[in-house]
Coordinates of C-alpha atoms in Angstrom, one line a residue:
Chain A
X13 CA 91.7 232.0 -13.9
X14 CA 91.6 234.3 -17.0
X15 CA 95.4 234.1 -17.1
X16 CA 95.1 230.3 -17.2
X17 CA 92.6 230.4 -20.0
X18 CA 94.7 232.8 -22.0
X19 CA 97.8 230.7 -21.5
X20 CA 95.9 227.6 -22.7
X21 CA 94.6 229.5 -25.7
X22 CA 98.1 230.5 -26.7
X23 CA 99.3 226.9 -26.2
X24 CA 96.7 225.9 -28.9
X25 CA 98.9 227.4 -31.6
X26 CA 102.0 225.1 -31.3
X27 CA 99.7 222.2 -30.7
X28 CA 97.8 222.8 -33.9
X29 CA 101.1 223.3 -35.8
X30 CA 102.3 219.9 -34.3
X31 CA 99.1 218.1 -35.3
X32 CA 99.3 219.6 -38.8
X33 CA 102.9 218.6 -39.4
X34 CA 102.3 215.0 -38.3
X35 CA 99.1 214.8 -40.4
X36 CA 100.7 216.4 -43.4
X37 CA 103.7 214.2 -43.5
X38 CA 101.9 210.9 -42.6
X39 CA 99.4 211.7 -45.4
X40 CA 102.2 212.1 -47.9
X41 CA 103.9 208.9 -46.7
X42 CA 101.1 206.9 -48.3
X43 CA 102.2 205.5 -51.7
X44 CA 100.9 207.3 -54.8
X45 CA 99.3 210.7 -55.0
X46 CA 95.9 212.3 -55.9
X47 CA 96.8 212.2 -59.6
X48 CA 96.6 208.4 -59.5
X49 CA 92.9 208.9 -59.9
X50 CA 93.6 210.2 -63.4
X51 CA 95.6 207.2 -64.5
X52 CA 93.7 206.6 -67.6
X53 CA 95.0 205.9 -71.2
X54 CA 93.2 209.1 -72.3
X55 CA 95.2 211.3 -70.0
X56 CA 98.7 212.0 -71.3
X57 CA 101.8 212.0 -69.0
X58 CA 102.2 215.7 -70.0
X59 CA 98.6 216.4 -68.8
X60 CA 99.3 214.5 -65.5
X61 CA 102.4 216.6 -64.9
X62 CA 100.4 219.8 -65.5
X63 CA 97.8 218.7 -63.0
X64 CA 100.5 217.9 -60.4
X65 CA 102.0 221.3 -61.0
X66 CA 98.7 223.0 -60.7
X67 CA 98.0 221.3 -57.3
X68 CA 101.5 222.1 -56.1
X69 CA 102.5 218.4 -55.9
X70 CA 105.7 218.9 -57.9
X71 CA 107.4 220.6 -54.9
X72 CA 109.1 218.7 -52.1
X73 CA 106.8 217.8 -49.2
X74 CA 108.2 220.3 -46.7
X75 CA 107.8 223.1 -49.3
X76 CA 104.2 222.0 -49.8
X77 CA 103.6 222.1 -46.1
X78 CA 104.9 225.6 -45.8
X79 CA 102.7 226.7 -48.7
X80 CA 99.7 225.1 -46.9
X81 CA 100.7 226.7 -43.5
X82 CA 101.1 230.2 -45.1
X83 CA 97.6 229.9 -46.6
X84 CA 96.2 228.7 -43.3
X85 CA 97.7 231.8 -41.5
X86 CA 95.8 233.9 -44.0
X87 CA 92.6 232.0 -43.2
X88 CA 92.6 230.0 -46.4
X89 CA 92.5 226.2 -46.1
X90 CA 93.0 225.8 -49.8
X91 CA 90.8 224.5 -52.6
X92 CA 89.6 220.9 -52.8
X93 CA 90.9 218.9 -55.7
X94 CA 88.4 217.8 -58.4
X95 CA 85.4 219.5 -56.6
X96 CA 87.4 222.7 -57.1
X97 CA 85.7 224.5 -54.2
X98 CA 87.3 226.2 -51.1
X99 CA 87.8 223.8 -48.3
X100 CA 86.4 226.3 -45.7
X101 CA 83.2 226.5 -47.7
X102 CA 82.9 222.7 -47.9
X103 CA 83.5 222.3 -44.2
X104 CA 81.2 225.1 -43.2
X105 CA 78.5 223.4 -45.2
X106 CA 79.0 220.1 -43.5
X107 CA 80.0 221.0 -39.9
X108 CA 76.5 221.9 -38.7
X109 CA 75.2 218.4 -39.5
X110 CA 78.2 216.9 -37.6
X111 CA 77.8 219.2 -34.6
X112 CA 74.0 218.5 -34.5
X113 CA 74.7 214.7 -34.4
X114 CA 77.4 215.0 -31.8
X115 CA 75.6 217.4 -29.5
X116 CA 72.4 215.4 -29.6
X117 CA 74.3 212.2 -29.0
X118 CA 76.3 213.8 -26.1
X119 CA 73.0 215.1 -24.6
X120 CA 71.4 211.6 -24.6
X121 CA 74.6 209.9 -23.5
X122 CA 74.6 212.2 -20.4
X123 CA 70.8 211.7 -19.9
X124 CA 71.3 207.9 -19.8
X125 CA 74.7 207.7 -18.1
X126 CA 74.1 209.9 -15.1
X127 CA 71.0 208.2 -13.6
X128 CA 72.3 204.7 -14.6
X129 CA 75.7 205.4 -13.0
X130 CA 74.2 206.8 -9.8
X131 CA 71.6 204.0 -9.5
X132 CA 74.3 201.4 -10.2
X133 CA 76.5 202.8 -7.4
X134 CA 73.6 203.1 -5.0
X135 CA 72.5 199.6 -5.6
X136 CA 76.1 198.3 -5.7
X137 CA 76.3 194.5 -5.9
X138 CA 72.6 194.0 -6.3
X139 CA 70.5 192.9 -9.2
X140 CA 70.0 196.4 -10.8
X141 CA 73.7 197.1 -10.6
X142 CA 74.5 193.8 -12.3
X143 CA 72.0 194.5 -15.1
X144 CA 73.5 198.0 -15.7
X145 CA 77.0 196.6 -15.6
X146 CA 76.2 193.9 -18.1
X147 CA 74.6 196.5 -20.4
X148 CA 77.6 198.8 -20.0
X149 CA 80.1 196.0 -20.9
X150 CA 77.9 195.1 -23.9
X151 CA 78.0 198.8 -25.0
X152 CA 81.7 198.9 -24.7
X153 CA 82.3 195.6 -26.6
X154 CA 79.9 196.0 -29.6
X155 CA 81.7 197.5 -32.6
X156 CA 79.9 200.7 -33.8
X157 CA 79.7 199.7 -37.4
X158 CA 78.1 196.3 -36.6
X159 CA 75.6 197.9 -34.3
X160 CA 74.8 200.6 -36.9
X161 CA 74.1 197.9 -39.5
X162 CA 72.0 195.8 -37.1
X163 CA 69.9 198.8 -36.1
X164 CA 69.5 199.7 -39.7
X165 CA 68.5 196.1 -40.6
X166 CA 65.9 196.0 -37.8
X167 CA 64.3 199.4 -37.8
X168 CA 64.7 200.4 -41.5
X169 CA 64.7 197.1 -43.5
X170 CA 62.6 194.7 -41.4
X171 CA 60.2 197.0 -39.6
X172 CA 60.4 200.0 -41.9
X173 CA 59.9 202.4 -39.0
X174 CA 62.9 204.7 -39.6
X175 CA 64.9 206.0 -42.6
X176 CA 68.1 204.2 -43.1
X177 CA 70.2 207.0 -44.5
X178 CA 70.6 210.8 -45.2
X179 CA 69.5 213.7 -43.1
X180 CA 66.2 214.5 -44.8
X181 CA 63.7 213.1 -47.3
X182 CA 64.0 214.9 -50.7
X183 CA 60.3 214.2 -51.3
X184 CA 59.5 216.4 -48.3
X185 CA 61.4 219.4 -49.6
X186 CA 58.3 221.5 -49.9
X187 CA 56.8 220.7 -46.5
X188 CA 56.4 223.1 -43.6
X189 CA 59.3 223.9 -41.2
X190 CA 57.9 221.7 -38.4
X191 CA 57.5 218.9 -40.9
X192 CA 61.1 219.3 -42.1
X193 CA 62.3 219.3 -38.5
X194 CA 60.4 216.2 -37.7
X195 CA 61.9 214.6 -40.8
X196 CA 65.4 215.5 -39.6
X197 CA 64.6 214.0 -36.2
X198 CA 63.4 210.8 -37.8
X199 CA 66.7 210.6 -39.8
X200 CA 68.7 211.3 -36.6
X201 CA 67.2 208.5 -34.5
X202 CA 69.4 205.6 -35.8
X203 CA 72.8 207.4 -35.9
X204 CA 72.1 209.0 -32.5
X205 CA 71.0 205.7 -31.0
X206 CA 74.1 204.0 -32.3
X207 CA 76.4 206.7 -30.8
X208 CA 74.5 206.6 -27.5
X209 CA 74.7 202.8 -27.1
X210 CA 78.4 203.0 -27.8
X211 CA 79.1 206.1 -25.7
X212 CA 77.0 205.6 -22.6
X213 CA 78.9 202.6 -21.4
X214 CA 82.2 204.1 -20.4
X215 CA 80.6 207.2 -18.8
X216 CA 78.2 205.1 -16.8
X217 CA 81.1 203.1 -15.4
X218 CA 83.0 206.3 -14.5
X219 CA 79.9 207.8 -12.8
X220 CA 79.3 204.5 -10.9
X221 CA 82.8 204.3 -9.5
X222 CA 82.9 208.1 -8.7
X223 CA 79.6 207.8 -6.9
X224 CA 80.6 204.7 -4.9
X225 CA 83.7 206.6 -3.7
X226 CA 81.7 209.7 -2.8
X227 CA 79.0 207.6 -1.0
X228 CA 81.6 206.4 1.4
X229 CA 82.7 209.9 2.5
X230 CA 81.9 211.2 5.9
X231 CA 80.0 214.2 4.6
X232 CA 77.5 211.8 3.1
X233 CA 77.1 210.1 6.5
X234 CA 76.8 213.6 8.1
X235 CA 74.1 214.4 5.5
X236 CA 72.2 211.3 6.4
X237 CA 72.5 212.1 10.1
X238 CA 71.0 215.5 9.4
X239 CA 67.7 213.7 8.5
X240 CA 67.9 214.4 4.8
X241 CA 66.0 212.1 2.4
X242 CA 68.0 209.6 0.4
X243 CA 67.1 211.4 -2.7
X244 CA 68.6 214.7 -1.4
X245 CA 71.7 212.8 -0.1
X246 CA 72.1 211.0 -3.5
X247 CA 71.4 213.8 -5.9
X248 CA 72.4 216.9 -4.0
X249 CA 75.4 215.7 -2.0
X250 CA 76.7 212.7 -3.8
X251 CA 76.0 213.4 -7.5
X252 CA 77.5 217.0 -7.5
X253 CA 80.8 215.6 -6.2
X254 CA 80.9 212.4 -8.3
X255 CA 80.1 214.4 -11.5
X256 CA 83.3 216.5 -11.2
X257 CA 85.6 214.0 -12.8
X258 CA 83.0 213.4 -15.5
X259 CA 83.7 216.9 -16.8
X260 CA 87.2 215.8 -17.6
X261 CA 86.0 212.5 -19.1
X262 CA 83.6 214.5 -21.3
X263 CA 86.5 216.5 -22.7
X264 CA 88.2 213.2 -23.5
X265 CA 85.0 211.9 -25.1
X266 CA 84.9 214.6 -27.7
X267 CA 87.7 213.0 -29.9
X268 CA 85.9 209.6 -29.6
X269 CA 82.7 211.3 -30.8
X270 CA 84.5 212.8 -33.8
X271 CA 86.1 209.4 -34.6
X272 CA 82.7 207.7 -34.2
X273 CA 81.0 210.3 -36.4
X274 CA 83.3 209.4 -39.3
X275 CA 82.1 205.8 -39.2
X276 CA 78.4 206.5 -38.3
X277 CA 78.1 209.3 -40.9
X278 CA 79.5 207.1 -43.6
X279 CA 77.2 204.2 -42.7
X280 CA 74.0 206.3 -42.4
X281 CA 75.0 208.6 -45.2
X282 CA 74.7 211.6 -42.8
X283 CA 75.9 214.7 -44.7
X284 CA 78.5 215.7 -42.1
X285 CA 82.2 216.5 -41.9
X286 CA 83.0 212.8 -41.1
X287 CA 81.5 211.5 -44.3
X288 CA 83.2 214.4 -46.2
X289 CA 86.5 213.3 -44.5
X290 CA 86.1 209.6 -45.4
X291 CA 85.4 210.7 -49.1
X292 CA 88.5 212.9 -49.0
X293 CA 90.7 210.1 -47.7
X294 CA 89.6 207.7 -50.4
X295 CA 90.1 210.3 -53.2
X296 CA 93.4 211.5 -51.7
X297 CA 92.0 215.0 -51.6
X298 CA 94.9 216.5 -49.6
X299 CA 93.6 220.0 -49.0
X300 CA 90.3 218.6 -47.8
X301 CA 91.9 216.0 -45.5
X302 CA 94.1 218.7 -44.0
X303 CA 91.2 221.1 -43.6
X304 CA 89.1 218.5 -41.8
X305 CA 92.0 217.3 -39.6
X306 CA 92.8 220.9 -38.8
X307 CA 89.2 221.9 -37.9
X308 CA 88.6 218.6 -36.0
X309 CA 91.8 219.1 -33.9
X310 CA 90.8 222.7 -33.2
X311 CA 87.3 221.6 -32.0
X312 CA 88.8 218.8 -29.9
X313 CA 91.3 221.2 -28.3
X314 CA 88.7 223.8 -27.6
X315 CA 86.4 221.1 -26.2
X316 CA 89.1 220.0 -23.8
X317 CA 89.8 223.6 -22.8
X318 CA 86.1 224.2 -22.2
X319 CA 86.1 221.0 -20.0
X320 CA 89.1 222.4 -18.0
X321 CA 87.3 225.8 -17.5
X322 CA 84.1 224.1 -16.5
X323 CA 85.9 221.9 -14.1
X324 CA 87.4 224.9 -12.3
X325 CA 84.0 226.7 -12.3
X326 CA 82.4 223.6 -10.8
X327 CA 85.0 222.9 -8.2
X328 CA 85.3 225.5 -5.5
X329 CA 88.7 224.1 -4.4
X330 CA 90.2 224.9 -7.8
X331 CA 88.4 228.3 -7.9
X332 CA 89.8 229.3 -4.5
X333 CA 93.3 228.1 -5.4
X334 CA 93.1 230.5 -8.3
X335 CA 92.5 233.4 -6.0
X336 CA 95.7 232.9 -4.1
Chain B
X4 CA 69.7 209.5 35.6
X5 CA 67.8 207.7 32.8
X6 CA 69.5 206.1 29.8
X7 CA 69.2 208.2 26.7
X8 CA 70.7 205.6 24.5
X9 CA 71.1 201.9 25.0
X10 CA 72.6 199.1 23.0
X11 CA 71.5 195.6 23.8
X12 CA 73.5 192.6 22.5
X13 CA 74.5 194.2 19.3
X14 CA 76.2 191.9 16.7
X15 CA 77.7 193.0 13.5
X16 CA 79.9 191.3 10.9
X17 CA 81.4 192.7 7.7
X18 CA 82.1 190.1 5.0
X19 CA 82.1 187.3 7.5
X20 CA 84.4 189.2 9.9
X21 CA 82.8 189.8 13.3
X22 CA 83.2 193.5 14.2
X23 CA 80.8 193.6 17.2
X24 CA 79.9 190.7 19.5
X25 CA 77.0 191.1 21.9
X26 CA 77.8 194.7 22.8
X27 CA 75.5 196.0 25.6
X28 CA 76.0 199.5 27.0
X29 CA 73.9 202.5 27.9
X30 CA 74.6 206.2 27.8
X31 CA 72.9 208.2 30.6
X32 CA 71.1 211.4 30.0
X33 CA 73.4 214.4 30.5
X34 CA 76.7 212.5 31.0
X35 CA 79.8 212.2 29.0
X36 CA 80.3 208.6 28.3
X37 CA 83.7 207.6 27.0
X38 CA 84.1 204.7 24.6
X39 CA 87.8 203.7 24.6
X40 CA 89.8 201.1 22.9
X41 CA 92.4 200.6 20.2
X42 CA 91.8 201.3 16.5
X43 CA 89.7 198.5 15.0
X44 CA 88.0 197.6 18.3
X45 CA 84.5 198.5 16.8
X46 CA 83.9 201.9 18.5
X47 CA 83.1 203.8 15.3
X48 CA 80.9 200.9 14.0
X49 CA 78.9 201.1 17.2
X50 CA 78.5 204.9 16.7
X51 CA 77.3 204.4 13.2
X52 CA 74.8 201.8 14.3
X53 CA 73.5 204.3 16.8
X54 CA 73.0 206.8 14.0
X55 CA 71.3 204.3 11.7
X56 CA 74.1 204.6 9.2
X57 CA 74.9 200.8 9.6
X58 CA 72.3 198.2 10.4
X59 CA 73.2 195.7 13.1
X60 CA 72.9 191.9 12.4
X61 CA 71.0 191.5 15.6
X62 CA 70.4 193.2 18.9
X63 CA 68.3 196.2 20.0
X64 CA 69.0 199.9 20.1
X65 CA 66.8 202.0 22.4
X66 CA 66.6 205.8 22.3
X67 CA 64.9 207.3 25.3
X68 CA 63.5 203.8 26.1
X69 CA 61.9 203.3 22.6
X70 CA 63.3 200.7 20.3
X71 CA 64.6 202.3 17.2
X72 CA 66.3 199.3 15.6
X73 CA 62.9 198.1 14.3
X74 CA 62.1 201.3 12.4
X75 CA 62.4 201.6 8.6
X76 CA 65.2 203.7 7.2
X77 CA 63.0 206.7 6.7
X78 CA 61.4 206.7 10.2
X79 CA 64.7 205.9 11.8
X80 CA 66.4 208.9 10.2
X81 CA 63.6 211.2 11.3
X82 CA 63.8 209.8 14.8
X83 CA 67.6 210.1 14.9
X84 CA 68.0 213.8 14.1
X85 CA 68.1 214.0 17.9
X86 CA 71.5 212.3 17.6
X87 CA 74.4 213.9 15.7
X88 CA 77.9 212.9 15.1
X89 CA 81.2 214.8 15.0
X90 CA 83.7 213.1 12.8
X91 CA 87.5 212.7 13.2
X92 CA 88.4 214.5 10.0
X93 CA 86.3 217.7 9.9
X94 CA 87.4 218.6 6.3
X95 CA 86.2 215.2 5.1
X96 CA 83.0 215.6 7.0
X97 CA 82.0 218.8 5.0
X98 CA 80.8 218.6 1.4
X99 CA 83.5 220.3 -0.6
X100 CA 80.9 221.8 -2.9
X101 CA 78.8 223.4 -0.2
X102 CA 79.4 226.7 1.5
X103 CA 79.3 226.9 5.3
X104 CA 75.8 228.5 4.9
X105 CA 74.4 225.6 2.9
X106 CA 75.9 223.0 5.1
X107 CA 74.6 224.5 8.4
X108 CA 71.3 225.6 6.8
X109 CA 70.2 222.1 5.7
X110 CA 69.3 220.7 9.2
X111 CA 67.3 223.9 9.8
X112 CA 65.3 223.3 6.6
X113 CA 64.7 219.7 7.6
X114 CA 63.3 221.0 10.9
X115 CA 60.9 223.3 9.0
X116 CA 62.4 226.5 10.6
X117 CA 60.7 229.5 9.2
X118 CA 62.5 231.2 6.3
X119 CA 62.9 234.5 8.0
X120 CA 64.5 233.0 11.1
X121 CA 67.1 230.9 9.2
X122 CA 69.7 233.6 8.8
X123 CA 69.6 234.9 12.4
X124 CA 69.8 231.2 13.5
X125 CA 72.8 230.6 11.2
X126 CA 74.7 233.6 12.6
X127 CA 73.8 232.5 16.2
X128 CA 75.0 228.9 15.6
X129 CA 78.3 230.2 14.1
X130 CA 78.7 232.5 17.1
X131 CA 78.0 229.6 19.5
X132 CA 81.1 227.8 18.1
X133 CA 83.3 230.9 18.0
X134 CA 82.9 231.9 14.3
X135 CA 81.2 234.8 12.7
X136 CA 78.8 235.5 9.8
X137 CA 81.7 236.2 7.5
X138 CA 82.3 232.4 7.4
X139 CA 79.0 231.8 5.7
X140 CA 80.2 232.2 2.2
X141 CA 83.3 230.1 2.6
X142 CA 83.9 226.6 1.2
X143 CA 85.6 223.9 3.2
X144 CA 88.8 224.4 1.2
X145 CA 88.9 228.0 2.7
X146 CA 88.8 226.8 6.3
X147 CA 91.5 225.6 8.6
X148 CA 91.1 222.3 10.5
X149 CA 89.9 224.0 13.6
X150 CA 87.5 226.2 11.7
X151 CA 86.1 223.2 9.8
X152 CA 85.5 221.3 13.1
X153 CA 83.7 224.3 14.5
X154 CA 81.5 224.4 11.4
X155 CA 80.8 220.7 11.9
X156 CA 79.8 221.3 15.5
X157 CA 77.5 224.2 14.3
X158 CA 76.0 222.0 11.7
X159 CA 75.3 219.3 14.3
X160 CA 73.8 221.9 16.7
X161 CA 71.5 223.1 13.9
X162 CA 69.6 219.8 14.2
X163 CA 68.9 220.7 17.8
X164 CA 70.3 217.4 19.1
X165 CA 70.1 215.9 22.6
X166 CA 73.0 213.5 22.1
X167 CA 76.3 214.2 20.3
X168 CA 78.5 211.3 19.3
X169 CA 82.1 212.6 19.2
X170 CA 84.2 210.2 17.1
X171 CA 87.8 211.2 17.9
X172 CA 86.8 214.8 17.5
X173 CA 90.2 216.4 17.9
X174 CA 92.7 213.7 16.9
X175 CA 93.3 215.2 13.5
X176 CA 93.9 218.7 14.9
X177 CA 97.1 220.4 16.1
X178 CA 97.8 220.0 19.9
X179 CA 97.0 223.6 20.6
X180 CA 93.6 223.4 18.8
X181 CA 92.7 220.1 20.5
X182 CA 92.2 221.8 23.8
X183 CA 90.3 224.7 22.3
X184 CA 87.8 222.5 20.6
X185 CA 87.4 220.3 23.7
X186 CA 86.8 223.3 25.8
X187 CA 84.2 224.6 23.3
X188 CA 82.5 221.2 23.4
X189 CA 82.4 221.2 27.2
X190 CA 81.0 224.7 27.3
X191 CA 78.3 223.8 24.7
X192 CA 77.3 220.7 26.7
X193 CA 76.6 222.9 29.7
X194 CA 74.9 225.6 27.8
X195 CA 72.7 223.4 25.7
X196 CA 72.2 220.5 28.1
X197 CA 73.7 217.9 25.8
X198 CA 74.8 214.3 26.4
X199 CA 78.1 213.2 24.8
X200 CA 79.3 209.8 23.8
X201 CA 83.0 210.4 23.3
X202 CA 84.9 207.8 21.2
X203 CA 88.6 208.0 21.7
X204 CA 91.8 206.0 21.9
X205 CA 93.3 208.8 24.1
X206 CA 92.7 207.5 27.7
X207 CA 94.0 210.7 29.2
X208 CA 91.4 212.7 27.4
X209 CA 88.7 210.2 28.6
X210 CA 89.9 210.5 32.2
X211 CA 89.7 214.3 32.1
X212 CA 86.4 214.7 30.3
X213 CA 84.2 211.6 30.9
X214 CA 82.0 210.6 33.8
X215 CA 81.8 207.0 32.8
X216 CA 83.9 204.8 30.5
X217 CA 83.3 201.6 28.5
X218 CA 86.4 199.8 27.3
X219 CA 86.2 198.0 24.0
X220 CA 88.4 195.2 22.7
X221 CA 87.9 193.2 19.5
X222 CA 84.2 194.1 19.2
X223 CA 83.3 193.5 22.8
X224 CA 82.8 195.7 25.9
X225 CA 85.1 194.2 28.4
X226 CA 84.7 196.7 31.2
X227 CA 82.4 199.6 32.1
X228 CA 82.2 201.8 35.1
X229 CA 82.8 205.3 36.5
X230 CA 86.0 206.9 35.2
X231 CA 87.5 207.1 38.7
X232 CA 86.9 203.4 39.3
X233 CA 88.2 202.3 35.9
X234 CA 91.4 204.3 36.4
X235 CA 91.9 203.4 40.0
X236 CA 90.9 199.8 40.0
X237 CA 90.9 198.4 36.4
X238 CA 89.6 194.8 36.4
X239 CA 90.9 193.7 33.1
X240 CA 94.5 193.2 32.0
X241 CA 93.8 194.9 28.7
X242 CA 92.4 198.0 30.5
X243 CA 95.5 198.1 32.8
X244 CA 97.7 197.9 29.7
X245 CA 95.8 200.7 28.0
X246 CA 96.2 202.9 31.1
X247 CA 99.9 202.1 31.4
X248 CA 100.5 202.8 27.8
X249 CA 98.7 206.2 28.1
X250 CA 100.8 207.2 31.1

């Protein structure tokens, strides 16, 4: 088991290098470069050349990549153009907001999906199953940006219940800690609700099909014959087995959540890494783009590794195989 | 001998396909009743109906003379802990995420056995089936087919049943193990005064172990009688064919 985790940890290195190579070269394939922002009659071509040289853009792309990689190996993700601040510092400032949004969304996605998936499987083919299925398909089909705007229109513009953007109200800067926390929670409602509506659907379907399969197993029939209540059969015997594949699905959901966060953070002006990333893309801020891609990839890979480890912890069959 | 379990005119269809048509048979207290027939003849469906796992479309099921087919799911399950089933594939009949201890303990908890007596009862149940306490911490993936079937038997005995429905209990085991498990079941029957309903397609096994036999074909009971009569003087062509094929 430890050997397996160690092996997987070592395999992260070539994977990250691969991701960084692809991202770096794709980024440079786009026409123009960051100095295009300075195309202004007041900036002389000589000045532009100096800026390009300062940012290292006068070197061939592969040389630029090796410079970037050398700095990364020393723990330096570079300095963001224009803002002129270390990329690590910028990401460190923004990452807590993204992780807060993602973790809260993931928590509520699980809270909604597990009971809905199990109920849907238990009531297979009946009214409740049909209602849950329709809701799931709706969740899968609605584009996140549209949903985000509709929720914002309803709850912020029409009803005025919830703030439409940001993470906190600047007017409440002097309030008490519980007051500040309540303010953050109010700001989180709409982005989290959007991510949950988009994210619960797929997981509910996975849990439904997994539970249907498990409910047909003989050990479920044996559990019923033991005289156990339906609740025990469903939640102790069936759920524990049907949740096993969900751990893998969760690992695969992390990239989706990251991608979703880029859109949701931008729409709701949530001060996270996603919004920083979108800003970096539009301003061609190469070091910042690379830093965000690098950190996101690292988190996604670690999330998948955690899912793998959790899977083997949760499944005695894998655990005992490891002993052999 | 009185009938412990009786099926009266049981009908069952799945998605319009008739699986059981007017099945009427009785299992006598203390006997080994063999239900024989080819795969798909409806034997397992009948067993599942007996255990309340499948509801019949019509017909009555009587356990010790009382009609149980009219009970609600909850009352039926409580009434039916007297009946347990041993499945064909023992490894599929054990929850992969539960240790032997948890699996065998559950029926004891359902029966409200005192906490202090649970562990000695668990050990005793495992010893009854030829296993020891060291198996308690094992998961199904750490058991052989024979060990898993022994655990399934121990789990069924934990419910203190009067009737065991044995659904092809040894057909997924190696030949050597088959006899071992059958001998164990026979010994337990005598020791614990059990009644067996043995579902099998193996007529030789039915001849050796059963006192009476019911022959099923396409969801109907076509012939019932003592094992000796059925084997010496089969009335139906289908029964003759089954016996000939088995020989």
